[in-house]
Coordinates of C-alpha atoms in Angstrom, one line a residue:
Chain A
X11 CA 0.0 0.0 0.0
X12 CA 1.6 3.3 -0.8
X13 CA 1.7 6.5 1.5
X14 CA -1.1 8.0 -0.7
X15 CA -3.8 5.1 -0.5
X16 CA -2.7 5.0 3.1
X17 CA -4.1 8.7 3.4
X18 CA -7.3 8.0 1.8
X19 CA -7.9 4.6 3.6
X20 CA -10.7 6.3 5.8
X21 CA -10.5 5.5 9.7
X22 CA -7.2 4.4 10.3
X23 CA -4.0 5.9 11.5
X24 CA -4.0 8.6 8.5
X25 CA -7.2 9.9 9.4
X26 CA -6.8 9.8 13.1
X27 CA -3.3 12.3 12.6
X28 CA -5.3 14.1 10.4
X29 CA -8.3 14.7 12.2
X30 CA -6.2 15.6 15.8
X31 CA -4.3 17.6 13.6
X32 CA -6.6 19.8 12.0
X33 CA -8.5 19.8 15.4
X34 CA -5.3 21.0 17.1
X35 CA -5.0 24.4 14.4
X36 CA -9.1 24.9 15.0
X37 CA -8.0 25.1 18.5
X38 CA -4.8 27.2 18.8
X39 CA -6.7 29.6 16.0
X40 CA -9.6 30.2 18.5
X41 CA -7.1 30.5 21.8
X42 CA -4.1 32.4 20.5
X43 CA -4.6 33.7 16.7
X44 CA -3.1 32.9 13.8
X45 CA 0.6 34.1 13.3
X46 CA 1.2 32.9 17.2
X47 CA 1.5 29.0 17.0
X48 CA 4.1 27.3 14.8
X49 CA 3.8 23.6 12.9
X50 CA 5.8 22.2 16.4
X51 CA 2.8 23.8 18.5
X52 CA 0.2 22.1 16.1
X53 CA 2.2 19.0 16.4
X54 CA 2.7 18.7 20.2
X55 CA -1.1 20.0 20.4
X56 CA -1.7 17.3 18.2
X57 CA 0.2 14.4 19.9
X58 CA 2.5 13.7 17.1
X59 CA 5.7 14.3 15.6
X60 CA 6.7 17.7 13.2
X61 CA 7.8 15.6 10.9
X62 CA 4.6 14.1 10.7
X63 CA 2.9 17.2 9.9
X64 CA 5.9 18.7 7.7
X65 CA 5.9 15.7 5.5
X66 CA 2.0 15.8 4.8
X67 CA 1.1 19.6 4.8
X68 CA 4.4 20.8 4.0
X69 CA 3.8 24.0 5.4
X70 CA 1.7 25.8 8.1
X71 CA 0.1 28.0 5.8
X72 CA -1.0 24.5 3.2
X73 CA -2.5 22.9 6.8
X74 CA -4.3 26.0 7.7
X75 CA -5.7 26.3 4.0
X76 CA -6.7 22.5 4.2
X77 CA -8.2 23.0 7.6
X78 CA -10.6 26.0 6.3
X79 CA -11.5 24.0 3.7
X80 CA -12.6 20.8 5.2
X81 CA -14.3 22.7 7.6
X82 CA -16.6 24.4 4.9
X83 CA -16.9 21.7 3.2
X84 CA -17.8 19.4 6.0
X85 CA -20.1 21.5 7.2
X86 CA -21.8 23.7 5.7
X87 CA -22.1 21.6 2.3
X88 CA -24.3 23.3 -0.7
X89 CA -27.2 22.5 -0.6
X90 CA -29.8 21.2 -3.1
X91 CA -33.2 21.3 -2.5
X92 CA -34.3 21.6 -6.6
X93 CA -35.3 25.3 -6.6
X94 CA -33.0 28.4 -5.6
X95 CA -35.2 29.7 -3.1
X96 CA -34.8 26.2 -1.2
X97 CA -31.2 26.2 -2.1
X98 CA -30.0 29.8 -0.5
X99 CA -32.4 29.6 2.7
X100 CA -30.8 26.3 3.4
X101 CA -27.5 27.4 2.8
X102 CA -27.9 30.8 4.4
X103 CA -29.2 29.1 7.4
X104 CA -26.4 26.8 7.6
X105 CA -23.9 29.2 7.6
X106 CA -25.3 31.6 9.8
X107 CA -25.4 28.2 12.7
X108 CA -22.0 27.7 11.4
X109 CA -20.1 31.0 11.8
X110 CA -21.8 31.6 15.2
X111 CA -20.1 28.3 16.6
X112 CA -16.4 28.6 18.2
X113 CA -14.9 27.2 15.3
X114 CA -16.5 29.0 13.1
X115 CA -15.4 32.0 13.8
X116 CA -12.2 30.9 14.4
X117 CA -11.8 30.1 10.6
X118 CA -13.5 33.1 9.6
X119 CA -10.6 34.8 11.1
X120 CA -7.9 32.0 10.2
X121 CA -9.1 33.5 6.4
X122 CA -8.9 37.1 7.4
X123 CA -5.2 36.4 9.3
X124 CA -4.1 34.8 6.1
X125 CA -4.0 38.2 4.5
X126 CA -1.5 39.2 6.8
X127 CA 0.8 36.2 6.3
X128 CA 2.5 37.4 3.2
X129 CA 2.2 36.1 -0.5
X130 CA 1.7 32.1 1.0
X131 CA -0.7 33.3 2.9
X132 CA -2.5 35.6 0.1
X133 CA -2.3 32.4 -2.3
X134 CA -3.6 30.2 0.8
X135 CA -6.4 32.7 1.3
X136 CA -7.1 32.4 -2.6
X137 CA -7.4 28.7 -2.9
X138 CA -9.7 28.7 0.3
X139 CA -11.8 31.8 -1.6
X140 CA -11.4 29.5 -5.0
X141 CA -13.1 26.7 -3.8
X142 CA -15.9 28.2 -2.1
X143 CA -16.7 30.3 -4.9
X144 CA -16.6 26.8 -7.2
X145 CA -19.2 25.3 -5.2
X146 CA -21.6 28.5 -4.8
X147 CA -21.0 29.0 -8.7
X148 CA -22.2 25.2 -9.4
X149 CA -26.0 26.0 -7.2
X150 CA -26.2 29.4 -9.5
X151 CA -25.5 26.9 -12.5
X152 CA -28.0 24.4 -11.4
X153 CA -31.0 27.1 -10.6
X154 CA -30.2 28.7 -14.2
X155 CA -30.1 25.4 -16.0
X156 CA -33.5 25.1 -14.2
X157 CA -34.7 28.3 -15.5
X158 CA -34.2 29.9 -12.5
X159 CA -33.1 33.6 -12.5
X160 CA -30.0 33.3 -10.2
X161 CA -27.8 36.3 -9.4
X162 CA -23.7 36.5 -9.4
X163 CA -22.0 34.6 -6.9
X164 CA -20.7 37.9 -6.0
X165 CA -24.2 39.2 -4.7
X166 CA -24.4 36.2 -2.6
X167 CA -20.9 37.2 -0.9
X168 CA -22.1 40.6 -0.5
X169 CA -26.0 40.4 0.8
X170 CA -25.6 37.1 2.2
X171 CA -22.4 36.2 4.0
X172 CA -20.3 39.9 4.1
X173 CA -23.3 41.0 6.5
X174 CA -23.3 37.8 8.5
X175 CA -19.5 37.5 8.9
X176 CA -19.2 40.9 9.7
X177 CA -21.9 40.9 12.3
X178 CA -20.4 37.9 13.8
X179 CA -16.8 39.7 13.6
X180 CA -18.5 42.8 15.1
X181 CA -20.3 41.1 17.8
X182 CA -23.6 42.6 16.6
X183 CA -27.0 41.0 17.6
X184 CA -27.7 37.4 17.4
X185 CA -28.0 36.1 13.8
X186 CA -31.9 35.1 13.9
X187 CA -33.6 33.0 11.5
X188 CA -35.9 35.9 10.3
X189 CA -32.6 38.0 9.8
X190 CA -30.9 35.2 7.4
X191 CA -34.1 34.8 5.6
X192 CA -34.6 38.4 5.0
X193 CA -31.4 38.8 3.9
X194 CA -32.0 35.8 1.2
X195 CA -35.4 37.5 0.5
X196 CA -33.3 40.7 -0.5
X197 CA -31.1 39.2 -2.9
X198 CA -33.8 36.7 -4.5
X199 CA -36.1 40.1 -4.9
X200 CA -33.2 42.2 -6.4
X201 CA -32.6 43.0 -9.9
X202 CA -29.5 41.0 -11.3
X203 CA -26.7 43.5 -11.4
X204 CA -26.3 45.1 -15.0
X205 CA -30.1 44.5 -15.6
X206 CA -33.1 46.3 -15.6
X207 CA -35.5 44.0 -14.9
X208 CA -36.3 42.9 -11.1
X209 CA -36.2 39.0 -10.2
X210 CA -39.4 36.9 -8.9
X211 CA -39.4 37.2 -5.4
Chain B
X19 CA -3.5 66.3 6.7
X20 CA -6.5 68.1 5.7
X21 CA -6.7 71.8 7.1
X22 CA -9.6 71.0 9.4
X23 CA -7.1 67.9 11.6
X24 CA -4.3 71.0 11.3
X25 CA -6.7 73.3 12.9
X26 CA -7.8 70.3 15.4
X27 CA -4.5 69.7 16.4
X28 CA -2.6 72.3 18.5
X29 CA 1.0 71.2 17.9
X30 CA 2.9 70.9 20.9
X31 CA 4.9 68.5 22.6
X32 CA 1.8 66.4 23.5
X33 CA 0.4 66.8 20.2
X34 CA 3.5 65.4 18.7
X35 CA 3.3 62.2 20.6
X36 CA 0.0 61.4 20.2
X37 CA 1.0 61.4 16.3
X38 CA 4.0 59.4 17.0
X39 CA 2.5 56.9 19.0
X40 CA -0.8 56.4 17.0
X41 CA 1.4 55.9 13.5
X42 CA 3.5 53.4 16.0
X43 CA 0.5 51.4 16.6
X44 CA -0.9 51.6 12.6
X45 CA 2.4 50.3 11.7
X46 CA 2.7 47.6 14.3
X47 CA -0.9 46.3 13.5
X48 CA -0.2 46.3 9.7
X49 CA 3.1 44.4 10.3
X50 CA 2.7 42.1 12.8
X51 CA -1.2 42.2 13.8
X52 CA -3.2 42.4 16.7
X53 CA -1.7 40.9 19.6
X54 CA 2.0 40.6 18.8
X55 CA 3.0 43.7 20.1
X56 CA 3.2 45.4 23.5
X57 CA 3.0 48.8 24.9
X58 CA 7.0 48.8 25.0
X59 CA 6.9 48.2 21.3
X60 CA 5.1 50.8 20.6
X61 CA 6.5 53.4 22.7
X62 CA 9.7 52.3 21.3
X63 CA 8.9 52.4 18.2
X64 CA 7.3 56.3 19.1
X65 CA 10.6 57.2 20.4
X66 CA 8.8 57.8 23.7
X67 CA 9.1 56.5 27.1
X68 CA 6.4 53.3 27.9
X69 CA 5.7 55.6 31.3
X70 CA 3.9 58.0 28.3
X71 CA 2.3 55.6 27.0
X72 CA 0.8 54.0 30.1
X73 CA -0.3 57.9 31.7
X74 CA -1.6 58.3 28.5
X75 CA -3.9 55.6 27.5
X76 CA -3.7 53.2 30.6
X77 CA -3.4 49.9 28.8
X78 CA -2.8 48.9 25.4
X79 CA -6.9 48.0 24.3
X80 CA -7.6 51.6 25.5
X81 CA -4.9 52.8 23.4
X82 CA -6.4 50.7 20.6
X83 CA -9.6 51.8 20.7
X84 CA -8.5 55.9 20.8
X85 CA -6.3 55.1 17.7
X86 CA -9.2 53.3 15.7
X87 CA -12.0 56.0 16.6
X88 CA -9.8 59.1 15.8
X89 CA -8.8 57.1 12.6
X90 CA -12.1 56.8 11.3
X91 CA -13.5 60.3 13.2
X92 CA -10.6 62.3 11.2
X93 CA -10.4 60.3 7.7
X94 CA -14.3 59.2 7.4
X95 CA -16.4 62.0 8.6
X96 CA -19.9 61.7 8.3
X97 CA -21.2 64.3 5.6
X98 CA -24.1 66.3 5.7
X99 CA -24.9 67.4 2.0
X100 CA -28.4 68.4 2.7
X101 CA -29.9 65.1 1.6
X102 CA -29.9 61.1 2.4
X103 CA -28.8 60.0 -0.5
X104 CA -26.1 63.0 -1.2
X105 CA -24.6 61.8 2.1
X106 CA -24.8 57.9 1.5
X107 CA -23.1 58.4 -1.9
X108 CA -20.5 61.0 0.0
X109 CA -19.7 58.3 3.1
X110 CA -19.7 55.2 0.8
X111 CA -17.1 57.1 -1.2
X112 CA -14.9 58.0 1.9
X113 CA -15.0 54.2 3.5
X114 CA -14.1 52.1 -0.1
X115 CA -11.1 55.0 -0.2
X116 CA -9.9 54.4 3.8
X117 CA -10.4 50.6 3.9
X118 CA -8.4 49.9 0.2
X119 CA -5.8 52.4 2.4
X120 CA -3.4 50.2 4.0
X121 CA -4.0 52.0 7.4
X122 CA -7.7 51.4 6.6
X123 CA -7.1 47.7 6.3
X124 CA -4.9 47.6 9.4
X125 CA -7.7 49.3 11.6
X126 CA -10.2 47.1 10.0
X127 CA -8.1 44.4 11.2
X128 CA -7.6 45.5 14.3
X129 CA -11.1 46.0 15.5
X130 CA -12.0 42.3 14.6
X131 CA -8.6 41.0 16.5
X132 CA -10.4 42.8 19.6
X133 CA -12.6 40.2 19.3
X134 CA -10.2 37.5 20.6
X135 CA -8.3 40.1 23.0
X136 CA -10.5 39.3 26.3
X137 CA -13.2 41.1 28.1
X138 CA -11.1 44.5 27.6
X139 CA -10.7 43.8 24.1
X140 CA -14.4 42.7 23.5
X141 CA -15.1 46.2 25.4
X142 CA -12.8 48.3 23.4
X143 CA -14.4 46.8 20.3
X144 CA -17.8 48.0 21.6
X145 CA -16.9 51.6 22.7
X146 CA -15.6 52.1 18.7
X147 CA -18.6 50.5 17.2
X148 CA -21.0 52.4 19.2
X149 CA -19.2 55.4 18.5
X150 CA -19.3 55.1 14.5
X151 CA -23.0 53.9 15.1
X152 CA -23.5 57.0 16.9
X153 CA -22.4 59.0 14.3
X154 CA -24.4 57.7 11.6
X155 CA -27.2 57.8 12.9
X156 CA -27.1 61.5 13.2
X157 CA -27.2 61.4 9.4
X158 CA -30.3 58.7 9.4
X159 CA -32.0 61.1 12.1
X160 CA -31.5 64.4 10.0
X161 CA -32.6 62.8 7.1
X162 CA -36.1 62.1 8.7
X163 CA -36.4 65.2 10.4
X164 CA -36.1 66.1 6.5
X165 CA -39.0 64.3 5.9
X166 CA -36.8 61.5 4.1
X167 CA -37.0 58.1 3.8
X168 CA -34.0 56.6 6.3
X169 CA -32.8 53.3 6.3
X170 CA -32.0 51.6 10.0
X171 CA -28.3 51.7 10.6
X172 CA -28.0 48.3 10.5
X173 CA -29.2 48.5 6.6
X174 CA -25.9 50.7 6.3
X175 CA -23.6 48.1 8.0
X176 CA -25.5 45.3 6.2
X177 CA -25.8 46.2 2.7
X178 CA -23.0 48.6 2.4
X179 CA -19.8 48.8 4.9
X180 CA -20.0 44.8 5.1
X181 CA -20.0 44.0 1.3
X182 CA -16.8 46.8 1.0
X183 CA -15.5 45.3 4.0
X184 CA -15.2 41.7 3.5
X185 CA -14.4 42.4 -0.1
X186 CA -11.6 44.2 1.4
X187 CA -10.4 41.6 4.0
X188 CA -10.7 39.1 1.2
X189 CA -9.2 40.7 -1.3
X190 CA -12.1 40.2 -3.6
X191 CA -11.5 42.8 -6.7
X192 CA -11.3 46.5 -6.4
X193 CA -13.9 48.8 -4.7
X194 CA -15.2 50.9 -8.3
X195 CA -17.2 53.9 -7.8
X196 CA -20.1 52.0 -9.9
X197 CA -19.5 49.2 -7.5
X198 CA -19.9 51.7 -4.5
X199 CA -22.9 53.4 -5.8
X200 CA -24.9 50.3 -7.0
X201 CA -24.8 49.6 -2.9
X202 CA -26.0 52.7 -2.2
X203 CA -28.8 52.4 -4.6
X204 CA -29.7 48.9 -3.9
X205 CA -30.4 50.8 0.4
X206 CA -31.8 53.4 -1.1
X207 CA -34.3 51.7 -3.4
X208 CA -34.9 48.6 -0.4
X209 CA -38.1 48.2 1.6
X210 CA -37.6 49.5 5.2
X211 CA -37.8 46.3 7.3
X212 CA -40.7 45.5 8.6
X213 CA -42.6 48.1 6.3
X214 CA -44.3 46.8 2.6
X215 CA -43.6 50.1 1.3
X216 CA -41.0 50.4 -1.3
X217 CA -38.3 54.0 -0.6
X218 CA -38.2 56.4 -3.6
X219 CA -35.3 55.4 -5.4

């Protein structure tokens, strides 16, 4: 068995390094802040060797990028419900339980911090960006080849998630399901950007 | 400097570091972040003693908080052209300028690593946020006493700072005056919540 079908090879050693691994970055993220742990603080977090970490991840900036991503992914998967309307409510309601958890918000600002951590970090921050985008892209697709008027991907980040992240970053108010629907209502009733002509509601 | 802050600041000694120690702490924030510096760094950095800091400011949150309020009170000031929309246009303007600044960035930063800096922190954080709230809305409450149409200030933080500001911290594309506007006429042309009545446009 090579090193590679080792790693996929779900439930054994692999998965346990990986999973006290990436819970180990979720952890020091929320207590300390990114830029104040190193790959030896994950590790010893962790309960297993650097090298261990160094020889899969390579780097701290690939492990946070890989921790971010799993964590979207895991869960707050896209939806599909077979219409938009089912597809952003869901989502939007997802993500609003999602940022508002401790670990959420620690990878809210993991993404943020990345900014800071020079060009790995800016290219971490834009494969982390990249793949989010993919999957919110591939609903829009769905709901159009459906019919469905959908609006840019881009409207979603600003109507939808900007004002929940930054509330949650803020510490403003409680994110309450009428809030998250309203704000799906807004962006289903809008006009599509460069268009004159407003959307069903 | 704009001849208003000249004429705001009196220019002696304690004038001088005031300056020096707010640029300390922009630049510290911007090159290391939130929470890997100390009050000796910055008064270093200054060229002051820490004792001026500390009979200053008290602690380093409190410091934090003064440099992130006059920030936005000096370079963002609310406008009052006379009408909602003239100062909507005016203030949406002035934040996509300050936040693609790289001081803007670094106080953007800075007021969502108070978040993870403790009670103090969490306190600082509300002490600038009800501040900025405070000053806009003065411009929502002249605007009715107008006889206009206001939005709540939560509309504003909503549908226009967050979607500038997590574009920002994201380094999602460029902040366009069309892209600026097209927020500001997406509030202005929005339902108040709560209310079925559509806002003039």
């Amino acid at each position: 068995m090579t090193e590679q079908q080792r790693a996929r090879r779900p439930g054994g050693r692999s998965a346990r390094v990986r999973a006290a691994v990436h819970q180990a970055v979720t952890d020091l993220v929320a207590e300390r802040g990114h830029g104040n742990f190193t790959v030896g603080d994950v590790a010893a977090r962790a309960g297993v060797a650097d090298t261990s970490v160094y020889r899969r991840w390579g780097t701290l900036e690939a492990l946070l990028t890989d921790v971010a991503i799993t964590w979207l992914t895991d869960t707050s998967p896209i939806p599909d419900t077979g219409t938009l309307e089912g597809d952003l409510r869901s989502y939007a309601a997802n993500v609003a339980r999602d940022v508002t958890g401790p670990d959420g918000l620690a990878v809210l600002r993991l993404v943020i911090a990345l900014s800071t951590a020079g060009e790995a970090g800016v290219q971490a921050r834009g494969r982390f960006l990249a793949e989010r985008g993919r999957q919110l892209e591939g609903m829009l697709a769905r709901a159009r080849a459906r019919g469905e008027h959908a609006p840019d991907g881009l409207d979603i980040l600003d109507h939808i998630l900007a004002p929940m992240y930054v509330r949650v970053l803020f510490g403003v108010g409680p994110l309450s399901a009428a809030y998250v629907d309203a704000l799906v209502d807004r962006v289903l009733s809008s006009p599509a950007p460069g268009s004159g002509d407003a959307a069903a509601g």
